[in-house]
Amino acid sequence: MSDRAEEDTVAYTVENGIAWVSFNRPEKRNCMSPKLNRQMLRVIESLEFREDVGVLVLKGEGTSWSAGMDLKEYFRENEEKGLHATRQAQREAYGWWERLRWFEKPTIAMVNGWCFGGAYGPLFACDLAFADQDAQFGLSEINWGILPGGGASKIITELATFRRAMYHAMMGENIDGKTAAEWGLVNEALPADQLQARVTAVANTLLAKNATALRATKWAIRRVREMTYDNAQDYLIRAQEAANMFDGEGRKEATRQFIDDKSFKPGLGAYDLTKQRDA
Ligand code: ACO
């Protein structure tokens, strides 16, 4: 099915506040073609402001999360057309990874099977990541004669230590999900049959928290990584003040439930959002 229609390269369902979005080229191990990249941008943009979506999970159909960029349709065919085609394909790929990095709602990568090269872009774009312990992660670029581009070199140095990043990029050896968790590429690695349940539980925990605070938090964690301490402190003051203007009632209600009602303790879980909605 190499001629899969563009709209069929990505699948999704929305259930109980969670958008389950899939790389949907299992016959090609979900490698990213220009069609898939265009369709993924359409899908994630269509989900971003839906009221019935609170968390987005990115998963892979079949035996792979994503085998990286499509060596035929992304690289070779565009190189044959000329630089303009290569640049367009790069913009389409990097474009949806960027949209996903700054998605308005929490995002979770649920990694099964293969995760290679370019797939580190969407892996890093997701706020959290959980993997099958037998998943295989690799910067295979070196194995076919290129450097880890498309952000992959940057991503591995963001997520792993210098020595691990260098070894991973230069050796072209894969690591399994368990090692990926030890290295910090994913939050946790689990047996395959427990993966979806764990991701669902994490998503449900996020769904029970204040959405404005979650958005401010995920953007803050990404932004402050590249700031000096003083700049970060200043950014965080302003980000919180902006969040207060956007939704000032949340923390007032939470404070009321803690101090006046004594119905919850912030150290032990989230306040009751339904009371805020009813207020
Ligand atoms: N680009 C293009 N086609 C691909 C890719 C890819 N990245 N990955 C898999 N496919 C295709 C195969 O060519 C094959 O197509 P065909 O059925 O028309 O022959 C089909 O997907 C199935 O792949 P197999 O190799 O038969 O599947 P297998 O399960 O044996 O192996 C594996 C899976 C290990 C992922 C292998 O396909 C592979 O090494 N793929 C390339 C991984 C890679 O290095 N990706 C690029 C990273 S670098 C970057 O992204 C910039």
Coordinates of C-alpha atoms and ligand atoms in Angstrom, one line a residue:
M1 CA 0.0 0.0 0.0
S2 CA 2.8 2.4 -0.9
D3 CA 0.2 4.6 -2.6
R4 CA -1.9 5.1 0.6
A5 CA -3.9 8.3 0.2
E6 CA -2.7 11.3 2.0
E7 CA -5.6 11.4 4.4
D8 CA -5.0 7.8 5.4
T9 CA -1.4 8.3 6.5
V10 CA -2.6 9.5 9.9
A11 CA -5.4 8.0 12.0
Y12 CA -7.1 9.3 15.1
T13 CA -9.9 8.8 17.6
V14 CA -11.0 10.9 20.5
E15 CA -12.2 9.1 23.6
N16 CA -12.9 10.5 27.1
G17 CA -10.8 13.7 26.5
I18 CA -7.8 11.9 24.9
A19 CA -7.0 12.2 21.2
W20 CA -5.2 9.0 20.1
V21 CA -3.3 10.0 17.0
S22 CA -1.4 7.4 15.0
F23 CA 1.3 7.3 12.4
N24 CA -0.6 5.2 10.0
R25 CA 1.8 3.6 7.4
P26 CA 2.4 0.3 9.2
E27 CA 3.4 -1.3 5.9
K28 CA 6.2 1.2 5.7
R29 CA 7.0 1.0 9.5
N30 CA 5.4 4.5 9.8
C31 CA 8.3 6.3 8.2
M32 CA 7.5 9.9 7.5
S33 CA 6.7 10.8 3.9
P34 CA 5.7 14.3 2.7
K35 CA 2.1 13.1 2.6
L36 CA 2.2 11.9 6.2
N37 CA 3.9 15.2 7.3
R38 CA 1.2 17.3 5.6
Q39 CA -1.6 15.2 7.0
M40 CA -0.2 15.2 10.5
L41 CA -0.1 19.0 10.6
R42 CA -3.8 19.1 9.5
V43 CA -4.8 16.5 12.1
I44 CA -3.0 18.1 15.1
E45 CA -4.3 21.5 14.2
S46 CA -7.8 20.2 13.9
L47 CA -7.6 18.7 17.4
E48 CA -5.8 21.5 19.2
F49 CA -8.8 23.7 20.2
R50 CA -11.5 21.0 20.4
E51 CA -13.2 21.2 23.7
D52 CA -13.5 17.4 23.9
V53 CA -9.7 17.0 23.7
G54 CA -7.6 17.6 26.8
V55 CA -4.5 15.4 26.0
L56 CA -3.0 14.2 22.8
V57 CA -1.2 10.8 22.6
L58 CA 1.0 10.1 19.5
K59 CA 1.3 6.3 18.7
G60 CA 2.2 4.1 15.9
E61 CA 0.0 1.6 14.0
G62 CA 1.5 -1.9 13.7
T63 CA 5.0 -2.9 14.8
S64 CA 6.6 0.5 14.7
W65 CA 6.3 4.0 16.2
S66 CA 8.1 5.5 13.3
A67 CA 11.1 4.4 11.2
G68 CA 12.2 8.0 10.7
M69 CA 12.1 9.9 7.5
D70 CA 11.0 8.1 4.3
L71 CA 14.3 7.5 2.5
K72 CA 12.5 7.2 -0.8
E73 CA 9.6 9.7 -0.7
Y74 CA 11.2 12.3 1.6
F75 CA 14.8 12.1 0.6
R76 CA 15.4 10.6 -2.9
E77 CA 12.3 11.7 -4.7
N78 CA 12.7 15.3 -3.6
E79 CA 16.4 15.4 -4.2
E80 CA 15.7 14.3 -7.8
K81 CA 13.3 17.3 -8.1
G82 CA 15.8 19.8 -6.8
L83 CA 16.5 21.9 -3.8
H84 CA 13.2 23.7 -3.8
A85 CA 11.4 20.3 -3.2
T86 CA 13.8 19.3 -0.5
R87 CA 13.3 22.6 1.3
Q88 CA 9.5 22.3 1.0
A89 CA 9.6 18.7 2.4
Q90 CA 11.8 19.9 5.3
R91 CA 9.4 22.7 6.1
E92 CA 6.5 20.3 6.1
A93 CA 8.2 17.9 8.5
Y94 CA 9.7 20.5 10.8
G95 CA 6.5 22.4 10.7
W96 CA 4.3 19.8 12.4
W97 CA 7.0 18.9 14.9
E98 CA 7.2 22.6 15.9
R99 CA 3.3 22.8 16.2
L100 CA 3.5 19.7 18.4
R101 CA 6.2 21.1 20.6
W102 CA 4.1 24.2 21.3
F103 CA 0.7 22.4 21.3
E104 CA -1.8 24.0 23.6
K105 CA -2.4 20.8 25.5
P106 CA -0.3 18.1 27.1
T107 CA 1.1 15.6 24.6
I108 CA 2.4 12.0 25.2
A109 CA 4.5 9.8 23.0
M110 CA 3.5 6.1 23.3
V111 CA 6.4 4.4 21.6
N112 CA 6.0 0.8 20.4
G113 CA 8.6 -0.9 18.1
W114 CA 11.0 1.2 16.0
C115 CA 11.9 4.8 16.7
F116 CA 14.6 6.0 14.3
G117 CA 16.4 9.2 13.3
G118 CA 13.8 11.8 12.3
A119 CA 11.3 10.2 14.7
Y120 CA 13.3 11.8 17.5
G121 CA 11.7 15.1 16.3
P122 CA 8.1 14.1 17.3
L123 CA 9.5 12.2 20.3
F124 CA 11.0 15.4 21.7
A125 CA 8.0 17.4 20.6
C126 CA 5.8 15.4 23.0
D127 CA 5.9 16.6 26.6
L128 CA 6.0 13.1 28.1
A129 CA 7.0 9.7 26.6
F130 CA 6.3 6.1 27.5
A131 CA 7.8 3.2 25.7
D132 CA 7.4 -0.5 25.3
Q133 CA 10.4 -1.9 27.1
D134 CA 11.3 -3.8 24.0
A135 CA 11.0 -0.8 21.7
Q136 CA 14.1 0.0 19.7
F137 CA 15.6 3.6 19.5
G138 CA 18.3 4.4 17.1
L139 CA 20.1 7.3 15.4
S140 CA 20.7 5.1 12.3
E141 CA 21.8 8.1 10.2
I142 CA 25.4 7.2 10.5
N143 CA 24.6 3.7 9.2
W144 CA 23.5 5.1 5.8
G145 CA 26.0 7.9 5.6
I146 CA 24.5 11.1 7.0
L147 CA 24.6 13.1 10.2
P148 CA 21.6 13.1 12.6
G149 CA 19.8 16.1 11.1
G150 CA 16.4 17.5 11.3
G151 CA 17.0 18.3 15.0
A152 CA 18.1 14.8 16.0
S153 CA 21.6 15.8 17.1
K154 CA 20.2 18.6 19.1
I155 CA 17.5 16.4 20.6
I156 CA 19.9 13.7 21.8
T157 CA 22.1 16.2 23.5
E158 CA 19.0 17.7 25.2
L159 CA 17.8 14.4 26.5
A160 CA 21.0 12.4 27.2
T161 CA 24.4 13.1 28.6
F162 CA 27.2 14.1 26.3
R163 CA 28.9 10.7 26.3
R164 CA 25.7 8.9 25.7
A165 CA 24.7 11.3 23.0
M166 CA 28.0 10.9 21.2
Y167 CA 28.0 7.1 21.5
H168 CA 24.4 6.9 20.2
A169 CA 25.1 9.2 17.3
M170 CA 28.4 7.7 16.2
M171 CA 27.9 4.0 16.7
G172 CA 24.5 3.5 15.1
E173 CA 23.6 0.9 17.6
N174 CA 20.0 0.7 18.9
I175 CA 18.9 0.9 22.5
D176 CA 15.8 -0.7 23.9
G177 CA 13.0 1.0 25.7
K178 CA 14.4 0.2 29.1
T179 CA 17.7 1.8 28.2
A180 CA 15.9 4.7 26.7
A181 CA 14.2 5.3 30.0
E182 CA 17.6 5.1 31.9
W183 CA 19.1 7.6 29.4
G184 CA 16.1 10.0 29.7
L185 CA 14.7 9.6 26.2
V186 CA 11.4 8.5 27.7
N187 CA 9.9 8.8 31.1
E188 CA 9.2 5.1 31.6
A189 CA 9.5 1.8 29.8
L190 CA 6.8 -0.9 30.4
P191 CA 5.9 -4.3 29.2
A192 CA 3.9 -3.9 26.0
D193 CA 0.6 -5.1 27.5
Q194 CA 0.8 -2.4 30.2
L195 CA 1.8 0.5 28.0
Q196 CA -1.6 1.8 26.9
A197 CA -3.1 1.5 30.4
R198 CA -0.2 3.5 31.9
V199 CA -0.5 6.2 29.3
T200 CA -4.3 6.4 29.8
A201 CA -3.7 6.7 33.6
V202 CA -1.2 9.5 33.0
A203 CA -3.6 11.3 30.6
N204 CA -6.4 11.0 33.1
T205 CA -4.3 12.6 35.8
L206 CA -3.5 15.5 33.4
L207 CA -7.2 15.8 32.5
A208 CA -8.1 16.4 36.1
K209 CA -5.7 19.4 36.4
N210 CA -6.3 23.1 35.5
A211 CA -5.8 23.3 31.7
T212 CA -4.5 26.9 31.8
A213 CA -1.9 26.0 34.4
L214 CA -0.8 22.9 32.4
R215 CA -0.3 24.9 29.2
A216 CA 1.7 27.6 31.1
T217 CA 3.7 24.9 32.8
K218 CA 4.6 22.9 29.7
W219 CA 5.6 26.0 27.8
A220 CA 7.6 27.3 30.8
I221 CA 9.6 24.1 31.1
R222 CA 10.5 24.2 27.4
R223 CA 11.3 27.9 27.4
V224 CA 13.4 28.2 30.6
R225 CA 15.9 25.5 29.4
E226 CA 17.5 28.1 27.2
M227 CA 17.4 31.1 29.5
T228 CA 19.7 32.4 32.2
Y229 CA 18.4 32.1 35.7
D230 CA 17.4 35.7 35.9
N231 CA 15.7 35.7 32.6
A232 CA 13.8 32.6 33.5
Q233 CA 12.6 34.0 36.8
D234 CA 11.3 37.1 35.0
Y235 CA 9.7 35.0 32.2
L236 CA 7.9 32.9 34.9
I237 CA 6.5 35.9 36.7
R238 CA 5.1 37.2 33.5
A239 CA 3.8 33.8 32.3
Q240 CA 2.0 33.3 35.6
E241 CA 0.5 36.8 35.4
A242 CA -0.7 36.2 31.9
A243 CA -2.2 32.9 33.0
N244 CA -4.0 34.7 35.9
M245 CA -5.5 37.0 33.4
F246 CA -6.6 34.1 31.2
D247 CA -8.0 32.1 34.0
G248 CA -7.8 33.8 37.4
E249 CA -10.5 31.7 39.0
G250 CA -8.7 28.4 39.1
R251 CA -6.2 29.1 41.8
K252 CA -8.7 31.2 43.9
E253 CA -11.0 28.2 43.9
A254 CA -8.1 25.9 44.7
T255 CA -7.0 28.1 47.6
R256 CA -10.7 28.2 48.9
Q257 CA -10.9 24.4 48.8
F258 CA -7.7 24.1 50.7
I259 CA -7.9 26.9 53.3
D260 CA -11.6 27.3 53.8
D261 CA -13.3 24.0 52.9
K262 CA -10.3 21.9 53.8
S263 CA -11.6 19.5 51.1
F264 CA -8.2 18.9 49.4
K265 CA -4.5 19.3 50.0
P266 CA -2.3 20.5 47.0
G267 CA 0.5 18.4 48.2
L268 CA -1.6 15.3 47.7
G269 CA -3.5 15.9 44.4
A270 CA -5.4 18.3 42.3
Y271 CA -8.4 20.5 43.5
D272 CA -11.9 19.6 42.3
L273 CA -12.2 21.3 38.9
T274 CA -16.0 20.6 38.7
K275 CA -16.6 23.0 41.7
Q276 CA -14.7 25.7 39.8
R277 CA -16.8 25.1 36.7
D278 CA -20.0 25.3 38.8
A279 CA -18.8 28.4 40.7
Ligands
ACO1 N1 12.2 4.9 4.5 C1 11.6 4.3 3.4 N2 11.0 3.1 3.5 C2 11.1 2.4 4.7 C3 11.7 3.0 5.8 C4 12.2 4.3 5.7 N3 12.8 5.0 6.7 N4 11.6 2.1 6.8 C5 10.9 1.1 6.4 N5 10.6 1.2 5.1 C6 9.9 0.3 4.2 C7 10.8 -0.8 3.6 O1 11.6 -0.3 2.5 C8 9.8 -1.8 3.3 O2 9.2 -1.4 2.1 P1 8.7 -2.6 1.0 O3 7.7 -3.4 1.7 O4 8.1 -1.8 -0.1 O5 9.9 -3.3 0.7 C9 8.8 -1.7 4.4 O6 8.9 -0.3 4.9 C10 8.9 -2.6 5.5 O7 10.3 -2.5 6.0 P2 11.2 -3.8 6.3 O8 12.6 -3.3 6.2 O9 10.8 -4.9 5.4 O10 10.7 -4.1 7.8 P3 11.5 -4.8 8.9 O11 10.4 -5.0 10.0 O12 12.2 -6.0 8.5 O13 12.6 -3.8 9.4 C11 13.3 -1.6 10.1 C12 12.2 -2.6 10.0 C13 14.5 -2.1 11.0 C14 12.7 -0.3 10.7 C15 13.9 -1.3 8.6 O14 12.8 -1.1 7.7 C16 14.8 -0.1 8.6 O15 16.0 -0.2 8.9 N6 14.2 1.1 8.1 C17 15.0 2.3 8.1 C18 15.2 2.9 9.4 C19 16.0 4.2 9.3 O16 17.3 4.1 9.3 N7 15.3 5.3 9.1 C20 16.0 6.5 8.8 C21 16.5 7.2 10.0 S1 17.4 8.6 9.6 C22 16.3 9.8 9.3 O17 15.2 9.7 9.7 C23 16.8 11.1 8.8

